[in-house]
Amino acid sequence: MFKKAFLLFVLISFTACHTTQTVVRTTKKVPPKTRTVSRTPKRTTGTKPVATAQPPKSTNQAGNQQGEEVIVSTSKTVVYTEVVNNYVNDFKNIAMGNMKTYGIPASIILAQGILESGAGKGDLAVSANNHFGIKCHNDWTGETVRHDDDSDQECFRKYKDPSESYRDHALFLTTRTRYSGLFKLPKGDYEAWAKGLRAAGYATDPKYPEKLIGYIERYNLHQYDSQVLGTEYVPFEGQPVKVSNAGSSTASAGGYEVQKGDTLYSISKKFGLTVDQLKQKNNLTENAISIGQRLVVQ
């Protein structure tokens, strides 16, 4: 009996060992390892280095580099301050002579000459001695040249020498009624004259007065008005200077004393005349003159 009970127990135990059981497994989540990533900036191919801004070059009174003056005349002209100063020295006496004779401020005459002729280096000044950009108009019977301006190949006046251009400029302003209002302005008020020229239609450029005033003040051209008027001259870069009424130590009361090296041409150029006009004023039949001789120049 005991044997049977023992065998039964062994049989039950053996059967229990082979029973299928569902096993639940728990998977522990392992956190990922932290890696330190070193990033190298991406190089862009074909990229040029950026240049750093360079300090500006030194400028002159006109605000241009290395004394360069860009003048938009009838042809765009680039000149240097020295060229402008030389131009003023060459024509200041003619301008003062025209101021005395015709009543146009010398500063305005010179400023217009600088602007219109490119300080004597523009195409019209070089090819035709035309320093004021005066076109032919219907009353012109002299020589002409063609030049692109507001329209292609417009007709401009041609002169034998620059002094004729200066004289014609004075006649152009004094003989046309549309400019008559200018001569009611004070001769020492170059700003009013500059604006008046534009208003009367001398130029279509709305900045024409501004340009004339700019040249007058940069190059102190109003000093020549003061010389003619005998007034106090105040330079823009210095203190007031008192000047005499005479434009030259050798010229007074419309007369001129011939100096060494003078010729009828050089004297006529100083006073805005032609050689023939100078000879006519002095009843000369030939070109010979002598040192110390007094000539009528007005």
GROMACS .gro file of C-alpha atoms in nm:
model
  298
    1MET     CA    1   0.000   0.000   0.000
    2PHE     CA    2   0.282   0.230   0.090
    3LYS     CA    3   0.453   0.146  -0.240
    4LYS     CA    4   0.146   0.239  -0.441
    5ALA     CA    5   0.116   0.570  -0.264
    6PHE     CA    6   0.484   0.648  -0.331
    7LEU     CA    7   0.455   0.563  -0.704
    8LEU     CA    8   0.148   0.785  -0.734
    9PHE     CA    9   0.335   1.076  -0.577
   10VAL     CA   10   0.629   1.034  -0.814
   11LEU     CA   11   0.396   1.024  -1.117
   12ILE     CA   12   0.218   1.344  -1.014
   13SER     CA   13   0.549   1.524  -0.956
   14PHE     CA   14   0.683   1.420  -1.299
   15THR     CA   15   0.368   1.545  -1.474
   16ALA     CA   16   0.384   1.882  -1.295
   17CYS     CA   17   0.744   1.940  -1.410
   18HIS     CA   18   0.643   1.926  -1.780
   19THR     CA   19   0.338   2.158  -1.756
   20THR     CA   20   0.377   2.469  -1.995
   21GLN     CA   21   0.388   2.802  -1.811
   22THR     CA   22   0.369   3.154  -1.950
   23VAL     CA   23   0.674   3.344  -1.849
   24VAL     CA   24   0.655   3.724  -1.833
   25ARG     CA   25   0.993   3.887  -1.891
   26THR     CA   26   1.062   4.241  -1.786
   27THR     CA   27   1.320   4.417  -2.005
   28LYS     CA   28   1.507   4.690  -1.832
   29LYS     CA   29   1.549   4.994  -2.061
   30VAL     CA   30   1.908   5.096  -2.066
   31PRO     CA   31   1.953   5.472  -2.127
   32PRO     CA   32   2.168   5.548  -2.431
   33LYS     CA   33   2.520   5.657  -2.374
   34THR     CA   34   2.579   6.030  -2.404
   35ARG     CA   35   2.840   6.119  -2.665
   36THR     CA   36   3.011   6.453  -2.702
   37VAL     CA   37   3.000   6.558  -3.065
   38SER     CA   38   3.263   6.797  -3.192
   39ARG     CA   39   3.129   7.002  -3.486
   40THR     CA   40   3.360   7.148  -3.747
   41PRO     CA   41   3.219   7.459  -3.926
   42LYS     CA   42   3.121   7.382  -4.278
   43ARG     CA   43   3.343   7.553  -4.531
   44THR     CA   44   3.157   7.719  -4.810
   45THR     CA   45   3.329   7.669  -5.139
   46GLY     CA   46   3.388   7.969  -5.362
   47THR     CA   47   3.335   8.227  -5.088
   48LYS     CA   48   3.578   8.519  -5.098
   49PRO     CA   49   3.694   8.690  -4.783
   50VAL     CA   50   3.508   9.009  -4.698
   51ALA     CA   51   3.728   9.316  -4.729
   52THR     CA   52   3.730   9.561  -4.446
   53ALA     CA   53   3.636   9.918  -4.522
   54GLN     CA   54   3.930  10.139  -4.598
   55PRO     CA   55   3.955  10.486  -4.446
   56PRO     CA   56   3.859  10.762  -4.690
   57LYS     CA   57   4.129  10.947  -4.874
   58SER     CA   58   4.199  11.304  -4.783
   59THR     CA   59   3.987  11.558  -4.966
   60ASN     CA   60   4.037  11.915  -5.074
   61GLN     CA   61   3.808  12.213  -5.025
   62ALA     CA   62   3.594  12.102  -5.316
   63GLY     CA   63   3.530  11.770  -5.142
   64ASN     CA   64   3.709  11.565  -5.407
   65GLN     CA   65   3.997  11.325  -5.365
   66GLN     CA   66   4.346  11.447  -5.449
   67GLY     CA   67   4.221  11.791  -5.552
   68GLU     CA   68   4.012  11.649  -5.835
   69GLU     CA   69   3.726  11.861  -5.965
   70VAL     CA   70   3.459  11.700  -6.182
   71ILE     CA   71   3.299  11.968  -6.396
   72VAL     CA   72   2.993  11.891  -6.604
   73SER     CA   73   3.025  12.144  -6.885
   74THR     CA   74   2.896  12.091  -7.238
   75SER     CA   75   3.124  11.788  -7.216
   76LYS     CA   76   3.198  11.618  -6.885
   77THR     CA   77   3.543  11.735  -6.786
   78VAL     CA   78   3.767  11.620  -6.502
   79VAL     CA   79   4.025  11.874  -6.389
   80TYR     CA   80   4.229  11.943  -6.077
   81THR     CA   81   4.211  12.235  -5.838
   82GLU     CA   82   4.537  12.369  -5.978
   83VAL     CA   83   4.380  12.387  -6.325
   84VAL     CA   84   4.085  12.586  -6.190
   85ASN     CA   85   4.318  12.824  -6.006
   86ASN     CA   86   4.521  12.875  -6.324
   87TYR     CA   87   4.203  12.943  -6.517
   88VAL     CA   88   4.099  13.209  -6.265
   89ASN     CA   89   4.443  13.373  -6.285
   90ASP     CA   90   4.424  13.380  -6.664
   91PHE     CA   91   4.081  13.543  -6.685
   92LYS     CA   92   4.026  13.739  -6.363
   93ASN     CA   93   4.134  14.069  -6.521
   94ILE     CA   94   3.898  14.020  -6.815
   95ALA     CA   95   3.618  13.939  -6.572
   96MET     CA   96   3.687  14.251  -6.365
   97GLY     CA   97   3.707  14.459  -6.682
   98ASN     CA   98   3.369  14.327  -6.794
   99MET     CA   99   3.224  14.400  -6.450
  100LYS     CA  100   3.332  14.762  -6.481
  101THR     CA  101   3.208  14.795  -6.838
  102TYR     CA  102   2.889  14.588  -6.835
  103GLY     CA  103   2.792  14.558  -6.467
  104ILE     CA  104   2.811  14.177  -6.441
  105PRO     CA  105   2.980  14.054  -6.118
  106ALA     CA  106   3.330  13.923  -6.191
  107SER     CA  107   3.262  13.629  -5.961
  108ILE     CA  108   2.962  13.525  -6.170
  109ILE     CA  109   3.157  13.563  -6.495
  110LEU     CA  110   3.442  13.345  -6.367
  111ALA     CA  111   3.212  13.085  -6.211
  112GLN     CA  112   3.017  13.054  -6.535
  113GLY     CA  113   3.342  13.027  -6.730
  114ILE     CA  114   3.467  12.749  -6.503
  115LEU     CA  115   3.141  12.558  -6.518
  116GLU     CA  116   3.058  12.602  -6.887
  117SER     CA  117   3.410  12.549  -7.022
  118GLY     CA  118   3.539  12.289  -6.777
  119ALA     CA  119   3.798  12.546  -6.663
  120GLY     CA  120   3.907  12.585  -7.024
  121LYS     CA  121   3.948  12.210  -7.082
  122GLY     CA  122   3.606  12.125  -7.224
  123ASP     CA  123   3.554  12.038  -7.590
  124LEU     CA  124   3.393  12.371  -7.687
  125ALA     CA  125   3.659  12.576  -7.511
  126VAL     CA  126   3.938  12.384  -7.682
  127SER     CA  127   3.788  12.360  -8.032
  128ALA     CA  128   3.595  12.688  -8.051
  129ASN     CA  129   3.720  12.916  -7.767
  130ASN     CA  130   3.360  12.911  -7.646
  131HIS     CA  131   3.381  12.943  -7.267
  132PHE     CA  132   3.013  13.003  -7.191
  133GLY     CA  133   2.832  12.743  -7.399
  134ILE     CA  134   2.656  13.009  -7.604
  135LYS     CA  135   2.463  12.858  -7.894
  136CYS     CA  136   2.435  13.016  -8.238
  137HIS     CA  137   2.083  13.162  -8.223
  138ASN     CA  138   1.942  13.351  -8.520
  139ASP     CA  139   2.151  13.666  -8.479
  140TRP     CA  140   2.494  13.496  -8.497
  141THR     CA  141   2.686  13.552  -8.822
  142GLY     CA  142   3.028  13.428  -8.714
  143GLU     CA  143   3.190  13.085  -8.732
  144THR     CA  144   3.015  12.786  -8.579
  145VAL     CA  145   3.082  12.433  -8.458
  146ARG     CA  146   2.853  12.138  -8.397
  147HIS     CA  147   2.838  11.974  -8.056
  148ASP     CA  148   2.603  11.735  -7.872
  149ASP     CA  149   2.416  11.911  -7.591
  150ASP     CA  150   2.043  11.899  -7.515
  151SER     CA  151   2.009  11.760  -7.868
  152ASP     CA  152   2.255  11.596  -8.105
  153GLN     CA  153   2.493  11.818  -8.303
  154GLU     CA  154   2.362  12.156  -8.193
  155CYS     CA  155   2.510  12.476  -8.331
  156PHE     CA  156   2.752  12.668  -8.105
  157ARG     CA  157   2.943  12.990  -8.162
  158LYS     CA  158   3.312  12.979  -8.244
  159TYR     CA  159   3.558  13.257  -8.152
  160LYS     CA  160   3.910  13.347  -8.253
  161ASP     CA  161   4.027  13.370  -7.893
  162PRO     CA  162   3.874  13.332  -7.542
  163SER     CA  163   3.856  13.710  -7.484
  164GLU     CA  164   3.601  13.734  -7.765
  165SER     CA  165   3.395  13.470  -7.587
  166TYR     CA  166   3.407  13.674  -7.266
  167ARG     CA  167   3.297  13.989  -7.446
  168ASP     CA  168   3.018  13.807  -7.630
  169HIS     CA  169   2.896  13.663  -7.300
  170ALA     CA  170   2.865  14.017  -7.162
  171LEU     CA  171   2.680  14.136  -7.473
  172PHE     CA  172   2.458  13.829  -7.462
  173LEU     CA  173   2.339  13.922  -7.114
  174THR     CA  174   2.315  14.299  -7.163
  175THR     CA  175   2.130  14.299  -7.496
  176ARG     CA  176   1.855  14.047  -7.419
  177THR     CA  177   1.551  14.175  -7.236
  178ARG     CA  178   1.495  13.854  -7.042
  179TYR     CA  179   1.816  13.924  -6.849
  180SER     CA  180   1.734  14.289  -6.777
  181GLY     CA  181   1.613  14.206  -6.427
  182LEU     CA  182   1.963  14.089  -6.332
  183PHE     CA  183   2.103  14.440  -6.362
  184LYS     CA  184   1.867  14.564  -6.093
  185LEU     CA  185   2.040  14.333  -5.843
  186PRO     CA  186   2.332  14.449  -5.626
  187LYS     CA  187   2.660  14.381  -5.805
  188GLY     CA  188   2.806  14.236  -5.487
  189ASP     CA  189   2.524  13.983  -5.437
  190TYR     CA  190   2.653  13.682  -5.630
  191GLU     CA  191   2.389  13.452  -5.481
  192ALA     CA  192   2.106  13.664  -5.622
  193TRP     CA  193   2.278  13.677  -5.961
  194ALA     CA  194   2.329  13.300  -5.968
  195LYS     CA  195   1.961  13.239  -5.893
  196GLY     CA  196   1.856  13.514  -6.133
  197LEU     CA  197   2.044  13.356  -6.424
  198ARG     CA  198   1.860  13.029  -6.372
  199ALA     CA  199   1.524  13.206  -6.337
  200ALA     CA  200   1.586  13.402  -6.658
  201GLY     CA  201   1.649  13.079  -6.849
  202TYR     CA  202   2.025  13.086  -6.901
  203ALA     CA  203   2.044  12.718  -6.801
  204THR     CA  204   1.796  12.433  -6.766
  205ASP     CA  205   1.987  12.264  -6.484
  206PRO     CA  206   1.790  12.321  -6.158
  207LYS     CA  207   2.120  12.305  -5.967
  208TYR     CA  208   2.285  12.573  -6.182
  209PRO     CA  209   2.275  12.843  -5.909
  210GLU     CA  210   2.409  12.599  -5.651
  211LYS     CA  211   2.701  12.507  -5.876
  212LEU     CA  212   2.794  12.871  -5.946
  213ILE     CA  213   2.777  12.961  -5.578
  214GLY     CA  214   2.986  12.654  -5.496
  215TYR     CA  215   3.269  12.763  -5.728
  216ILE     CA  216   3.256  13.121  -5.606
  217GLU     CA  217   3.287  13.019  -5.243
  218ARG     CA  218   3.540  12.738  -5.291
  219TYR     CA  219   3.774  12.957  -5.493
  220ASN     CA  220   3.686  13.290  -5.326
  221LEU     CA  221   3.590  13.447  -5.657
  222HIS     CA  222   3.394  13.720  -5.481
  223GLN     CA  223   3.727  13.887  -5.400
  224TYR     CA  224   3.730  14.022  -5.757
  225ASP     CA  225   3.388  14.181  -5.705
  226SER     CA  226   3.535  14.351  -5.399
  227GLN     CA  227   3.834  14.475  -5.598
  228VAL     CA  228   3.605  14.642  -5.848
  229LEU     CA  229   3.363  14.778  -5.587
  230GLY     CA  230   3.631  14.873  -5.334
  231THR     CA  231   3.451  14.687  -5.057
  232GLU     CA  232   3.568  14.461  -4.779
  233TYR     CA  233   3.646  14.111  -4.894
  234VAL     CA  234   3.579  13.828  -4.650
  235PRO     CA  235   3.746  13.501  -4.758
  236PHE     CA  236   3.566  13.187  -4.647
  237GLU     CA  237   3.876  13.030  -4.497
  238GLY     CA  238   4.019  13.338  -4.324
  239GLN     CA  239   3.964  13.687  -4.191
  240PRO     CA  240   3.838  14.001  -4.366
  241VAL     CA  241   4.086  14.165  -4.600
  242LYS     CA  242   4.060  14.522  -4.722
  243VAL     CA  243   4.137  14.559  -5.090
  244SER     CA  244   4.191  14.864  -5.304
  245ASN     CA  245   3.954  14.981  -5.573
  246ALA     CA  246   4.209  14.930  -5.850
  247GLY     CA  247   4.218  14.593  -6.023
  248SER     CA  248   4.585  14.641  -6.105
  249SER     CA  249   4.863  14.875  -5.997
  250THR     CA  250   4.916  14.966  -6.362
  251ALA     CA  251   4.549  15.025  -6.447
  252SER     CA  252   4.342  15.320  -6.330
  253ALA     CA  253   4.055  15.536  -6.456
  254GLY     CA  254   4.013  15.326  -6.768
  255GLY     CA  255   4.382  15.348  -6.862
  256TYR     CA  256   4.668  15.103  -6.863
  257GLU     CA  257   5.044  15.158  -6.856
  258VAL     CA  258   5.234  14.923  -7.084
  259GLN     CA  259   5.476  14.697  -6.894
  260LYS     CA  260   5.776  14.498  -7.009
  261GLY     CA  261   5.663  14.190  -7.202
  262ASP     CA  262   5.317  14.331  -7.285
  263THR     CA  263   5.167  14.294  -7.632
  264LEU     CA  264   4.842  14.428  -7.770
  265TYR     CA  265   4.704  14.075  -7.753
  266SER     CA  266   4.798  14.021  -7.385
  267ILE     CA  267   4.656  14.361  -7.290
  268SER     CA  268   4.334  14.305  -7.483
  269LYS     CA  269   4.296  13.968  -7.312
  270LYS     CA  270   4.328  14.130  -6.968
  271PHE     CA  271   4.046  14.373  -7.033
  272GLY     CA  272   3.805  14.165  -7.241
  273LEU     CA  273   3.877  14.336  -7.570
  274THR     CA  274   3.990  14.225  -7.912
  275VAL     CA  275   4.314  14.359  -8.056
  276ASP     CA  276   4.118  14.560  -8.315
  277GLN     CA  277   3.903  14.719  -8.045
  278LEU     CA  278   4.211  14.812  -7.843
  279LYS     CA  279   4.375  14.965  -8.151
  280GLN     CA  280   4.058  15.155  -8.234
  281LYS     CA  281   4.028  15.297  -7.881
  282ASN     CA  282   4.386  15.423  -7.902
  283ASN     CA  283   4.396  15.526  -8.270
  284LEU     CA  284   4.673  15.276  -8.340
  285THR     CA  285   4.749  15.176  -8.698
  286GLU     CA  286   5.005  14.908  -8.610
  287ASN     CA  287   5.076  14.662  -8.331
  288ALA     CA  288   5.391  14.830  -8.197
  289ILE     CA  289   5.371  14.961  -7.838
  290SER     CA  290   5.637  15.082  -7.593
  291ILE     CA  291   5.700  15.040  -7.220
  292GLY     CA  292   5.537  15.320  -7.022
  293GLN     CA  293   5.288  15.401  -7.295
  294ARG     CA  294   4.937  15.462  -7.160
  295LEU     CA  295   4.650  15.294  -7.338
  296VAL     CA  296   4.276  15.346  -7.310
  297VAL     CA  297   4.122  15.012  -7.215
  298GLN     CA  298   3.762  15.111  -7.135
   0.00000   0.00000   0.00000
